[in-house]
CSV table of C-alpha atoms in Angstrom, one decimal:
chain,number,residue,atom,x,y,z
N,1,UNK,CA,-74.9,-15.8,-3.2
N,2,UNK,CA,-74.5,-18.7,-4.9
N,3,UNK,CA,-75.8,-22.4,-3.4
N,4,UNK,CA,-72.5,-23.8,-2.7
N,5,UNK,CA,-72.0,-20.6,-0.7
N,6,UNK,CA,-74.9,-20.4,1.3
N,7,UNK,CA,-74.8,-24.6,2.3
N,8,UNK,CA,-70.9,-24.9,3.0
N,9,UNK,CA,-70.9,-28.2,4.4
N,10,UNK,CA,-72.8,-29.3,0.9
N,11,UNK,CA,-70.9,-27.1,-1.1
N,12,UNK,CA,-67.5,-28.3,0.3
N,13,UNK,CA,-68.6,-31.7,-1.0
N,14,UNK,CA,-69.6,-30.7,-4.1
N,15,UNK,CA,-66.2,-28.8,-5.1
N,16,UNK,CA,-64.4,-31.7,-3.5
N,17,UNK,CA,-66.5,-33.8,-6.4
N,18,UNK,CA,-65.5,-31.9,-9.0
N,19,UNK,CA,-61.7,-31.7,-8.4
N,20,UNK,CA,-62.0,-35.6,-8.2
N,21,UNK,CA,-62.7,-36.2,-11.9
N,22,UNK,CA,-59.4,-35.7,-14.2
N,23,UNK,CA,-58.5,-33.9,-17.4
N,24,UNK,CA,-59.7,-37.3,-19.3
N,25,UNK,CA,-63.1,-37.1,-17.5
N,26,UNK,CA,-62.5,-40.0,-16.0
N,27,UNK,CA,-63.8,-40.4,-12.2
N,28,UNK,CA,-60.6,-40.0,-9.3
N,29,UNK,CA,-61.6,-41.3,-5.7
N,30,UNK,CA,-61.6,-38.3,-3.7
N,31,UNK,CA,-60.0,-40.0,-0.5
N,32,UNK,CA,-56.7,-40.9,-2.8
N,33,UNK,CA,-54.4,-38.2,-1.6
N,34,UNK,CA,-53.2,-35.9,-4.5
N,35,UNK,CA,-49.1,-35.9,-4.7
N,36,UNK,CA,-48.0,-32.3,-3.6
N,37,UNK,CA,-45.9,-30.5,-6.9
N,38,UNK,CA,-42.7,-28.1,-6.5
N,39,UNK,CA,-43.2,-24.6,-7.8
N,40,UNK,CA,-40.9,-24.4,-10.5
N,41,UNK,CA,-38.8,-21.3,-11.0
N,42,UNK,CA,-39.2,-20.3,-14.4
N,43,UNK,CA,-37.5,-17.1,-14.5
N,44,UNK,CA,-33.7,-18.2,-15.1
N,45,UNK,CA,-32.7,-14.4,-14.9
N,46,UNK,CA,-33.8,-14.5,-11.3
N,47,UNK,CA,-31.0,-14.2,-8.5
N,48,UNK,CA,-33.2,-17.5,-6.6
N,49,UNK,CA,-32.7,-19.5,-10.1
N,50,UNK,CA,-29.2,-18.7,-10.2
N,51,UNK,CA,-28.0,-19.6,-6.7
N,52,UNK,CA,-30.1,-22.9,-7.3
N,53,UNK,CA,-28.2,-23.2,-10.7
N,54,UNK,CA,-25.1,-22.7,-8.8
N,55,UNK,CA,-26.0,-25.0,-5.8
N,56,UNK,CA,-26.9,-27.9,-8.4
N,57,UNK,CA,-23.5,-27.4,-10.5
N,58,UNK,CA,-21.1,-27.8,-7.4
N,59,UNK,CA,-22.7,-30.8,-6.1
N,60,UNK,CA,-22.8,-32.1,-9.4
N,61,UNK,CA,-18.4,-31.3,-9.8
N,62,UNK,CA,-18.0,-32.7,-6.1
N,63,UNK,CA,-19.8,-36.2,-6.9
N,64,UNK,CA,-18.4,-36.1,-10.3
N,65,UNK,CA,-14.5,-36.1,-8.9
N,66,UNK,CA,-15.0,-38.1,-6.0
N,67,UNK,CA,-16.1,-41.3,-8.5
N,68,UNK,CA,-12.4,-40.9,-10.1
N,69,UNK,CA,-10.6,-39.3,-7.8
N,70,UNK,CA,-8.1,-42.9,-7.6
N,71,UNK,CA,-7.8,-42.4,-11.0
N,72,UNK,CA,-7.2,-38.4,-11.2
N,73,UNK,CA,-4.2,-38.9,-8.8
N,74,UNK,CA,-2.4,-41.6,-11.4
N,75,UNK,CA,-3.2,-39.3,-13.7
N,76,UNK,CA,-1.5,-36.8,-12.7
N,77,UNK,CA,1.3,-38.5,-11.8
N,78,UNK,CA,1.7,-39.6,-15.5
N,79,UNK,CA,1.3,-36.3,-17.0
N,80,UNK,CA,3.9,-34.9,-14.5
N,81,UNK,CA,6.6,-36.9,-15.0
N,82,UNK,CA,7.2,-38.2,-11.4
N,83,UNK,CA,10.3,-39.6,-10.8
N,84,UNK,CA,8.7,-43.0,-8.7
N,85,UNK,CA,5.8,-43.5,-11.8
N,86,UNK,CA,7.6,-42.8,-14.8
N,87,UNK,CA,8.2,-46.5,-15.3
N,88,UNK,CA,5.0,-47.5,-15.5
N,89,UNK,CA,3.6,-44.8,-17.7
N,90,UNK,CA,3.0,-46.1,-21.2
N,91,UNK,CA,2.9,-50.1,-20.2
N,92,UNK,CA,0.2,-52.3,-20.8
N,93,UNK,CA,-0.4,-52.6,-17.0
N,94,UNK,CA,1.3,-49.7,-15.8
N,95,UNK,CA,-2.2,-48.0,-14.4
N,96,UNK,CA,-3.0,-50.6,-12.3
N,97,UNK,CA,1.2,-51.2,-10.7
N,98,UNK,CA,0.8,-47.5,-10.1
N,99,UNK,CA,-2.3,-47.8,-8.4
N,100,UNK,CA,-0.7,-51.0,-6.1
N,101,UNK,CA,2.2,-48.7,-5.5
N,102,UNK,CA,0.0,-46.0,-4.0
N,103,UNK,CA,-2.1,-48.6,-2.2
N,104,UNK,CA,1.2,-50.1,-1.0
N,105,UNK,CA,3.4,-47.1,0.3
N,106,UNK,CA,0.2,-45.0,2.1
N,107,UNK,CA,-2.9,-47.5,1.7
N,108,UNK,CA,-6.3,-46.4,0.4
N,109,UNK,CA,-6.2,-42.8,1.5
N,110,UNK,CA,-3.1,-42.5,-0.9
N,111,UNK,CA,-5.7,-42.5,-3.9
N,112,UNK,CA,-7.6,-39.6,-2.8
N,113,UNK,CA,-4.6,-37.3,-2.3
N,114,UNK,CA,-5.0,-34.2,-2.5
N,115,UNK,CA,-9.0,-34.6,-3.0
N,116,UNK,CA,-10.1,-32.2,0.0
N,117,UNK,CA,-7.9,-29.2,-2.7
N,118,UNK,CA,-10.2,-30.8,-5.6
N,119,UNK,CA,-13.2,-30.5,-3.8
N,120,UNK,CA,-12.4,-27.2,-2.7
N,121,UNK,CA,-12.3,-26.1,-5.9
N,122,UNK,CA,-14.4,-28.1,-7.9
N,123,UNK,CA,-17.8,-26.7,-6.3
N,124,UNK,CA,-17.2,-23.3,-6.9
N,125,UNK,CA,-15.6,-24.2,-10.2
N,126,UNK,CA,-18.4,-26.4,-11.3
N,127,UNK,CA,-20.7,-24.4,-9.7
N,128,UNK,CA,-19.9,-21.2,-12.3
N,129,UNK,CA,-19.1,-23.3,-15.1
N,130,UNK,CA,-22.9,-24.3,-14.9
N,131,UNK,CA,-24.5,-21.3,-13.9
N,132,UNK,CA,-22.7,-19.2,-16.7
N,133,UNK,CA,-23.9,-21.9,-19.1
N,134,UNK,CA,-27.6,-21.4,-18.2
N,135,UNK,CA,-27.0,-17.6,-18.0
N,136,UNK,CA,-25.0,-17.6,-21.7
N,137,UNK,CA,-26.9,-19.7,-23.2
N,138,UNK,CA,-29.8,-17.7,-22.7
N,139,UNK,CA,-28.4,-14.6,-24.1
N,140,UNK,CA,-27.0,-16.3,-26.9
N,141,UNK,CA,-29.6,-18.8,-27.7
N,142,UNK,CA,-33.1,-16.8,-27.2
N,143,UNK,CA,-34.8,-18.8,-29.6
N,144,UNK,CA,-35.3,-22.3,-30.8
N,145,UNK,CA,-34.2,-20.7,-34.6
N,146,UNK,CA,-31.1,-19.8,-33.0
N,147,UNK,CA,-29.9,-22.7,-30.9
N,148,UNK,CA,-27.1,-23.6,-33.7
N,149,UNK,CA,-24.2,-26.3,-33.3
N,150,UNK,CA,-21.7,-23.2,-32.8
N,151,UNK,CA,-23.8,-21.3,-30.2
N,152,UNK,CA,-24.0,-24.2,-28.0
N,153,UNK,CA,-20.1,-24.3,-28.2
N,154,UNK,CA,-20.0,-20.7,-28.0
N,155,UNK,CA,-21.6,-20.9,-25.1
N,156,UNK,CA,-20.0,-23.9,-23.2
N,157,UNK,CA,-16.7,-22.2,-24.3
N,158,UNK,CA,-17.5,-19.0,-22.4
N,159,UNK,CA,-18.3,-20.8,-19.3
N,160,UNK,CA,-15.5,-22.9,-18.9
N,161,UNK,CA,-13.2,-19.7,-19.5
N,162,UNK,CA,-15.2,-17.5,-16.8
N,163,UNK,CA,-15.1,-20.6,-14.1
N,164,UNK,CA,-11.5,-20.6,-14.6
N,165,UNK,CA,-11.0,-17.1,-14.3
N,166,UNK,CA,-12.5,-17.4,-10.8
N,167,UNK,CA,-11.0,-21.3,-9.6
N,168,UNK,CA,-7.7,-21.4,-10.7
N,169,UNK,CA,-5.2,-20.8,-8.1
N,170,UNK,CA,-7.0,-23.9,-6.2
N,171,UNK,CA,-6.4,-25.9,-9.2
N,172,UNK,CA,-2.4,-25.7,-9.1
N,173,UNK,CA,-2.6,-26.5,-5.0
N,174,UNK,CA,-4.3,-29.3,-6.1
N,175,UNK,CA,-2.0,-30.6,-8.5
N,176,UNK,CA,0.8,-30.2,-6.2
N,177,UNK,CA,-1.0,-32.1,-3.3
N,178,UNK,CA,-1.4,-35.2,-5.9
N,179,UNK,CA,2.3,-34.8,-7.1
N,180,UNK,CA,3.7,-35.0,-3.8
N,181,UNK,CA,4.5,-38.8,-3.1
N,182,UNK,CA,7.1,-38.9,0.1
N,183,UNK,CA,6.0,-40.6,2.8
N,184,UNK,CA,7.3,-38.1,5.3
N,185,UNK,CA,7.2,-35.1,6.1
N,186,UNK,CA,4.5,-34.6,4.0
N,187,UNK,CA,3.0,-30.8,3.4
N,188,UNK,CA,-0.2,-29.8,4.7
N,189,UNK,CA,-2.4,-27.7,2.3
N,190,UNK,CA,-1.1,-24.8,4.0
N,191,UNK,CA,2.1,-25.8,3.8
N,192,UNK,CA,1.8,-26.2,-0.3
N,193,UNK,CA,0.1,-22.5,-0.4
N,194,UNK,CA,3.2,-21.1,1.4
N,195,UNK,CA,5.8,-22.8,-0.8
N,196,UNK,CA,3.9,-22.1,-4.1
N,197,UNK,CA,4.2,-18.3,-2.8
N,198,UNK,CA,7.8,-18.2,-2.1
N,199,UNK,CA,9.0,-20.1,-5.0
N,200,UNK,CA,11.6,-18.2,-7.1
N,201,UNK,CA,13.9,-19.3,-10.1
N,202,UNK,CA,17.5,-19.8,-8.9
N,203,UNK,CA,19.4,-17.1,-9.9
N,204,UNK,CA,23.2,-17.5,-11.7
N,205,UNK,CA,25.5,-17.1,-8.7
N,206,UNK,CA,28.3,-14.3,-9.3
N,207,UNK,CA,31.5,-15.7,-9.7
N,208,UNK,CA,34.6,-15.3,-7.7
N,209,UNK,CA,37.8,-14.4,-9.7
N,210,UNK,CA,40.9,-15.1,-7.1
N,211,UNK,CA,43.3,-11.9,-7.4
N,212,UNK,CA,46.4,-13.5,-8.4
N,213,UNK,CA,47.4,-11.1,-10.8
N,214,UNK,CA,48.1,-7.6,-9.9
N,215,UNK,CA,48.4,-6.2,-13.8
N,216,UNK,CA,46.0,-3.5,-14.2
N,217,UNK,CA,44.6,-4.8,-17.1
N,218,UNK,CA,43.7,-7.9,-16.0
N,219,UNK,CA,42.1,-6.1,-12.9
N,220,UNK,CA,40.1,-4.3,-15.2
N,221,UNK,CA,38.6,-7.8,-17.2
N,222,UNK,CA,38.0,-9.1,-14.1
N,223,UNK,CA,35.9,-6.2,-12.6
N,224,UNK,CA,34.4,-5.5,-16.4
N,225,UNK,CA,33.3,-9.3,-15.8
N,226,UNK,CA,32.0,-8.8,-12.3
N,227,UNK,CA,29.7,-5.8,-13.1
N,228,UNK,CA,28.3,-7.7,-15.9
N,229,UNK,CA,27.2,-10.6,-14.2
N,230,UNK,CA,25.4,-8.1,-11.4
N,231,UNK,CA,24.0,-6.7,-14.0
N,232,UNK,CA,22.5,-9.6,-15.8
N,233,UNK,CA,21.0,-10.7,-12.0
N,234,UNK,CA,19.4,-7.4,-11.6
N,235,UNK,CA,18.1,-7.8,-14.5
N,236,UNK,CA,16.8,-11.0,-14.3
N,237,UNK,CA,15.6,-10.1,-10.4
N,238,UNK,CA,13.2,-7.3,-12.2
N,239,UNK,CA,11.6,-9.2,-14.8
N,240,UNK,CA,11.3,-12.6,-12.8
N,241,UNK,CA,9.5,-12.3,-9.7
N,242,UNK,CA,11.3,-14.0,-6.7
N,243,UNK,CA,7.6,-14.5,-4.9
N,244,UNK,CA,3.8,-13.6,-5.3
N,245,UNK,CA,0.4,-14.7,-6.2
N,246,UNK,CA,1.5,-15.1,-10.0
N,247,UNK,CA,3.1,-18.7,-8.6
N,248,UNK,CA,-0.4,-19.2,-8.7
N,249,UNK,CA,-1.3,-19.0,-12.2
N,250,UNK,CA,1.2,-21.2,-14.2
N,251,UNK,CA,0.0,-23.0,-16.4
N,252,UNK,CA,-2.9,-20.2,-16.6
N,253,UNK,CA,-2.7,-19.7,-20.2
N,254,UNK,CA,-2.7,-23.4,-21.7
N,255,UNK,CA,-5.7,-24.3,-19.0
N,256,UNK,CA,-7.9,-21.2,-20.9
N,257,UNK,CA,-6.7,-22.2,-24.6
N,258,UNK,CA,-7.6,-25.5,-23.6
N,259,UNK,CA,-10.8,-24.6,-22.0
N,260,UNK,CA,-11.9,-23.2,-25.3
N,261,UNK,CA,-12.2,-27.1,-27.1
N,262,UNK,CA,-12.7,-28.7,-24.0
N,263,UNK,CA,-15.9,-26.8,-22.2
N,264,UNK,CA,-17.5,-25.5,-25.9
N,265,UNK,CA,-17.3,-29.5,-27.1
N,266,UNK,CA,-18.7,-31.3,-23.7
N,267,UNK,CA,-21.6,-28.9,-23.7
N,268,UNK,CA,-22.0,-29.2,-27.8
N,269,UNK,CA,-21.9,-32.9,-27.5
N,270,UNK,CA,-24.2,-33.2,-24.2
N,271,UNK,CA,-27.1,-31.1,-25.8
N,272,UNK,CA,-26.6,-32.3,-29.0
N,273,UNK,CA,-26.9,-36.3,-27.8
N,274,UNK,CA,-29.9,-35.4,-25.6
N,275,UNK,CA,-31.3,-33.9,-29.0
N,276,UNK,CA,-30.7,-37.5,-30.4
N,277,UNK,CA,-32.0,-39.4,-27.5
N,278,UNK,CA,-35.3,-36.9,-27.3
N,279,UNK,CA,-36.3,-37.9,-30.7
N,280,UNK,CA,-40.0,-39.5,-30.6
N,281,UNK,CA,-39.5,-42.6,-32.6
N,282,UNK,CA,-36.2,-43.3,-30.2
N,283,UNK,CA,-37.9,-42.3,-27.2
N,284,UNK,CA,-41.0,-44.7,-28.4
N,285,UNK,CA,-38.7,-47.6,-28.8
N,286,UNK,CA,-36.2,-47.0,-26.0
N,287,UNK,CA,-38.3,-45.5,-23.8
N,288,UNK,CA,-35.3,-42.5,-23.0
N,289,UNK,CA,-37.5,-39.8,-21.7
N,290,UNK,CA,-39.2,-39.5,-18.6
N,291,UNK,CA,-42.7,-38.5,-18.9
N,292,UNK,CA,-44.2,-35.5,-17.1
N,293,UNK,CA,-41.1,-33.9,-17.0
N,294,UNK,CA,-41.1,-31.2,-19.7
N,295,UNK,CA,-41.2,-28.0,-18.3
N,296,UNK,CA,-43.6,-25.9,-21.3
N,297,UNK,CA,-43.4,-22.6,-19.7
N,298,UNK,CA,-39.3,-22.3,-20.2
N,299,UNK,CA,-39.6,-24.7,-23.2
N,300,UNK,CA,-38.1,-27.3,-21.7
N,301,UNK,CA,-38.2,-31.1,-22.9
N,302,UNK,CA,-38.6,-34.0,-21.0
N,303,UNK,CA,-36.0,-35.5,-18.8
N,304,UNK,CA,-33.8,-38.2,-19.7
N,305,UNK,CA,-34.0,-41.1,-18.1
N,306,UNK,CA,-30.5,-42.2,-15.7
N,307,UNK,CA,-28.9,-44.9,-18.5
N,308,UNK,CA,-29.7,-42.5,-20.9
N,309,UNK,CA,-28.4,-39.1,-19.1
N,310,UNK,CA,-25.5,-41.3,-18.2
N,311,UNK,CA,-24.7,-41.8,-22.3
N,312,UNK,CA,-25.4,-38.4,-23.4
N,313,UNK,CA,-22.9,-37.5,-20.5
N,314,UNK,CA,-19.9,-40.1,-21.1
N,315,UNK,CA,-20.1,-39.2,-24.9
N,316,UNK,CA,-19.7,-35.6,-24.1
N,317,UNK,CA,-17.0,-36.6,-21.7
N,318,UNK,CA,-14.9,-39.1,-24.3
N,319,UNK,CA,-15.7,-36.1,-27.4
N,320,UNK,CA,-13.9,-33.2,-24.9
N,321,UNK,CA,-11.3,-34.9,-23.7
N,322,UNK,CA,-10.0,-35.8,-27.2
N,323,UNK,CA,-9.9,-32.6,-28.3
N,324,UNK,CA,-8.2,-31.0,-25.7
N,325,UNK,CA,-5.8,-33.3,-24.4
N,326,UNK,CA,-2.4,-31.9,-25.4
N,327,UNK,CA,-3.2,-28.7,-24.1
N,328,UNK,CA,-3.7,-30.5,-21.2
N,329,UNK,CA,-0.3,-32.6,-20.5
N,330,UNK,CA,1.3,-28.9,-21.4
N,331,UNK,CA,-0.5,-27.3,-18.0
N,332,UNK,CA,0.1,-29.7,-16.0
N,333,UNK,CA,3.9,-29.7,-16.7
N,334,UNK,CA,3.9,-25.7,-16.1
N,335,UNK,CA,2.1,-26.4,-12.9
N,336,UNK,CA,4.7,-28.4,-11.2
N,337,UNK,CA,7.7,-26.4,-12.7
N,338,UNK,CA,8.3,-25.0,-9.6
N,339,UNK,CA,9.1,-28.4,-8.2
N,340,UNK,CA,10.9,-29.8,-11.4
N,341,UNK,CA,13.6,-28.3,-13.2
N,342,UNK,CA,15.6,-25.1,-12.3
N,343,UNK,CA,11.9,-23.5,-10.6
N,344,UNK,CA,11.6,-21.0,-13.2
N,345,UNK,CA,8.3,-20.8,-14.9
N,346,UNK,CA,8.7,-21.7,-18.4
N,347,UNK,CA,6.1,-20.7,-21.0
N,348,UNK,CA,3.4,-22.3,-22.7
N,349,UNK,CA,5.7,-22.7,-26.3
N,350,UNK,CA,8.6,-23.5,-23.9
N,351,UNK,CA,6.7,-26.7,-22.1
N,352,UNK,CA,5.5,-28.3,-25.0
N,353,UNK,CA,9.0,-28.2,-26.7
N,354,UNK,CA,10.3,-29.9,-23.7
N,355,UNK,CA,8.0,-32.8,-24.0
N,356,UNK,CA,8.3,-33.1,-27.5
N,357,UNK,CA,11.9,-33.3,-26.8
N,358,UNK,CA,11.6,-36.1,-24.3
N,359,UNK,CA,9.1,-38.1,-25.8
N,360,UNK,CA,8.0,-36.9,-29.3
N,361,UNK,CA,4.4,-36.7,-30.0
N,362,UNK,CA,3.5,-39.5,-27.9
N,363,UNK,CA,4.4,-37.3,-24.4
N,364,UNK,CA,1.1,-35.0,-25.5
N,365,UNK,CA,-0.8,-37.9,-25.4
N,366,UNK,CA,0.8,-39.7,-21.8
N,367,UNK,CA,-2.3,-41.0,-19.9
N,368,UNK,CA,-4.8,-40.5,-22.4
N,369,UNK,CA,-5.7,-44.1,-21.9
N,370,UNK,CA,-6.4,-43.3,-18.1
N,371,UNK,CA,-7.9,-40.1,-19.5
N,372,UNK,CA,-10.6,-42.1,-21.5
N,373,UNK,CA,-11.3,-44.5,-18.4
N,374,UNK,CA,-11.8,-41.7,-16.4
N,375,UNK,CA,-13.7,-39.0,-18.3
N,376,UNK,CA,-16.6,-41.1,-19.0
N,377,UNK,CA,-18.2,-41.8,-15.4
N,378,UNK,CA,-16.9,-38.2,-14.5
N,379,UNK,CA,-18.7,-36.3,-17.5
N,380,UNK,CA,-21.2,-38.8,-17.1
N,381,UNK,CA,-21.9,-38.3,-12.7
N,382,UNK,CA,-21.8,-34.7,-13.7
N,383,UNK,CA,-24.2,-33.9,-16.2
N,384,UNK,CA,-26.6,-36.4,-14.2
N,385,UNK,CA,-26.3,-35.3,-10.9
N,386,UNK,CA,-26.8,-31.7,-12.6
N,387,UNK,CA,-30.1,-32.2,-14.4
N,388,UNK,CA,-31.5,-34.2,-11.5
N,389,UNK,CA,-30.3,-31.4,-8.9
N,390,UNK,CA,-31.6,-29.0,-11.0
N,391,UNK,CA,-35.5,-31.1,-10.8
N,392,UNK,CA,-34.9,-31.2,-7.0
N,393,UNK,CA,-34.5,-27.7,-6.5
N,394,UNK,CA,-37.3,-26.5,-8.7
N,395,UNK,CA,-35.5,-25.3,-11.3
């Protein structure tokens, strides 16, 4: 039994002196109070770090959208066509007229439209995008030899596709909540569920030919006529479903095309700028990492600091949306065809001919300015809010 056993009291003191001296040898006062430390989950395969993961990614999309919401509902707007904003699209000041006319027909709340849909499906939306980011990248990247520029797209690319896959159908509600500018009468969110369920194309009406000629022959055009036009709506009845949960999905297959660019070239351009910003003789002079905060046991770096997360994040933001932004225009037009047009849903080659019709090049590129203004404190709240809720939740 050793001496510091035998005396506790003395021995208690003792151990207490030794924890009071530091790595550094240098002396610690023993009555300053030592700051309590978060276990950190190092096991990103864990169901515990995943949920975390998750839980950090939605709140991350929800603060994200709620900073440009205003600005996501002119957007929209723009991109769509709508009859009462079309004038101002492609003016000088034709954001900020569109944003008094909103103010001015429903007031503030006018701007955030829609935003209870975008929330709704922005956390679990952002919430997977994230967590299948963390969970690819592993797979893909499992060493520092192997973390290329095309396996962090890779990776991003993946992510964005599988979010999709799980989020869309709130996505089109959305869209259709921020389209909707009446002032009365307005549709509820389950009011817009049921009439993106029941829409149908309208169908070519059969003729009626008036019997004013007995001859058999003309008889026999006329009912030749007749079977051929039931025919052609039978037809078109099979192949073109009146109703159902596809009303859900248009615009499904520009949003994952797009996707590709748009998720794989945010994530590139994210890691790739912290990369930047992380370099010692940057960090020396700027000052861009936090200190303390590498995590060595998942080979982690250090933290950037807020100004600096925020410019890794609006960079990432400006490089996507550039990339991707045709592809964009194209699904939103498909999500509001049910609205616009004759109601049938017209195909991705189909949209973009249409607006190349109306506009030329320039309608793939309508509210790209807005775009620009609005991506970079998006992409710039999200990526911060997600590596700082991803330090408060131990992860």
């Amino acid at each position: 039994m050793s001496i510091a056993q035998h005396h506790a009291p003395g021995g208690r003191i003792l151990n207490d002196a030794i924890r009071s001296v530091d790595r550094e040898g240098g002396p610690v006062s023993h009555t300053a109070p030592v700051p309590a430390t978060k276990t950190k989950i190092s096991d990103n395969k864990s169901l515990n770090y995943m949920v975390r993961s998750g839980l950090a990614g939605g709140m991350a999309g929800c603060a994200a959208k709620t900073v440009v919401a205003p600005l996501d509902r002119v957007k929209i707007l723009f991109q769509t066509s709508n009859p009462q904003f079309a004038k101002y699209s492609g003016t000088s000041f034709g954001f900020w007229q569109a944003l008094r006319g909103i103010t001015a027909a429903d007031g503030a709340s006018g701007l955030f439209r829609g935003h209870s849909a975008t929330l709704l499906r922005i956390f679990p939306y952002a919430g997977i995008k994230f967590l299948a980011y963390e969970q690819i990248r592993t797979r893909v990247i499992s060493s520092k030899e192997q973390e290329t520029h095309l396996r962090r797209f890779a990776s991003g690319a993946i992510a964005g596709c599988v979010s999709v896959f799980f989020t869309y159908p709130l996505e089109v509600i959305r869209v259709r909540l921020a389209f909707e500018t009446k002032r009365e009468g307005r549709s509820s969110f389950s009011t817009i569920c049921k009439n993106i369920y029941y829409e149908h194309p309208r169908l070519p009406s059969v003729p009626s030919v008036p019997n004013i000629d007995t001859s058999s022959a003309i008889r026999a055009a006329s009912s030749t006529a007749d079977a051929a036009t039931a025919n052609l709506t039978q037809k078109l009845q099979e192949v073109i479903p009146r109703h159902g949960l596809a009303n859900f999905f248009r615009g499904f297959t520009p949003t994952l095309w797009g996707m590709l660019p748009y998720a794989g070239s945010s994530f590139l351009a994210h890691d790739s700028m912290g990369d930047v910003l992380r370099n010692p003789s940057l960090d020396k002079r700027l000052a861009t990492t936090i200190p303390g905060t590498e995590n060595l046991a998942r080979n982690k770096p250090r933290q950037l600091r807020a100004w600096a997360e925020l410019t890794a994040g609006g960079i990432a933001g400006v490089v996507s949306q550039t990339v991707s932004y045709p592809l964009e225009v194209i699904r939103r037009r498909m999500q509001v065809g049910g609205v616009v047009g004759d109601g049938r849903r017209l195909r991705m080659g189909e949209t973009a001919a249409a607006i190349w019709k109306e506009r030329g090049a320039r309608g793939f590129f309508v509210g790209l300015g807005i775009g620009y203004i609005k991506i970079v404190p998006m992409a710039a709240t999200s990526f911060f809010v997600y590596e700082r809720g991803k330090h408060w939740l131990g992860i």
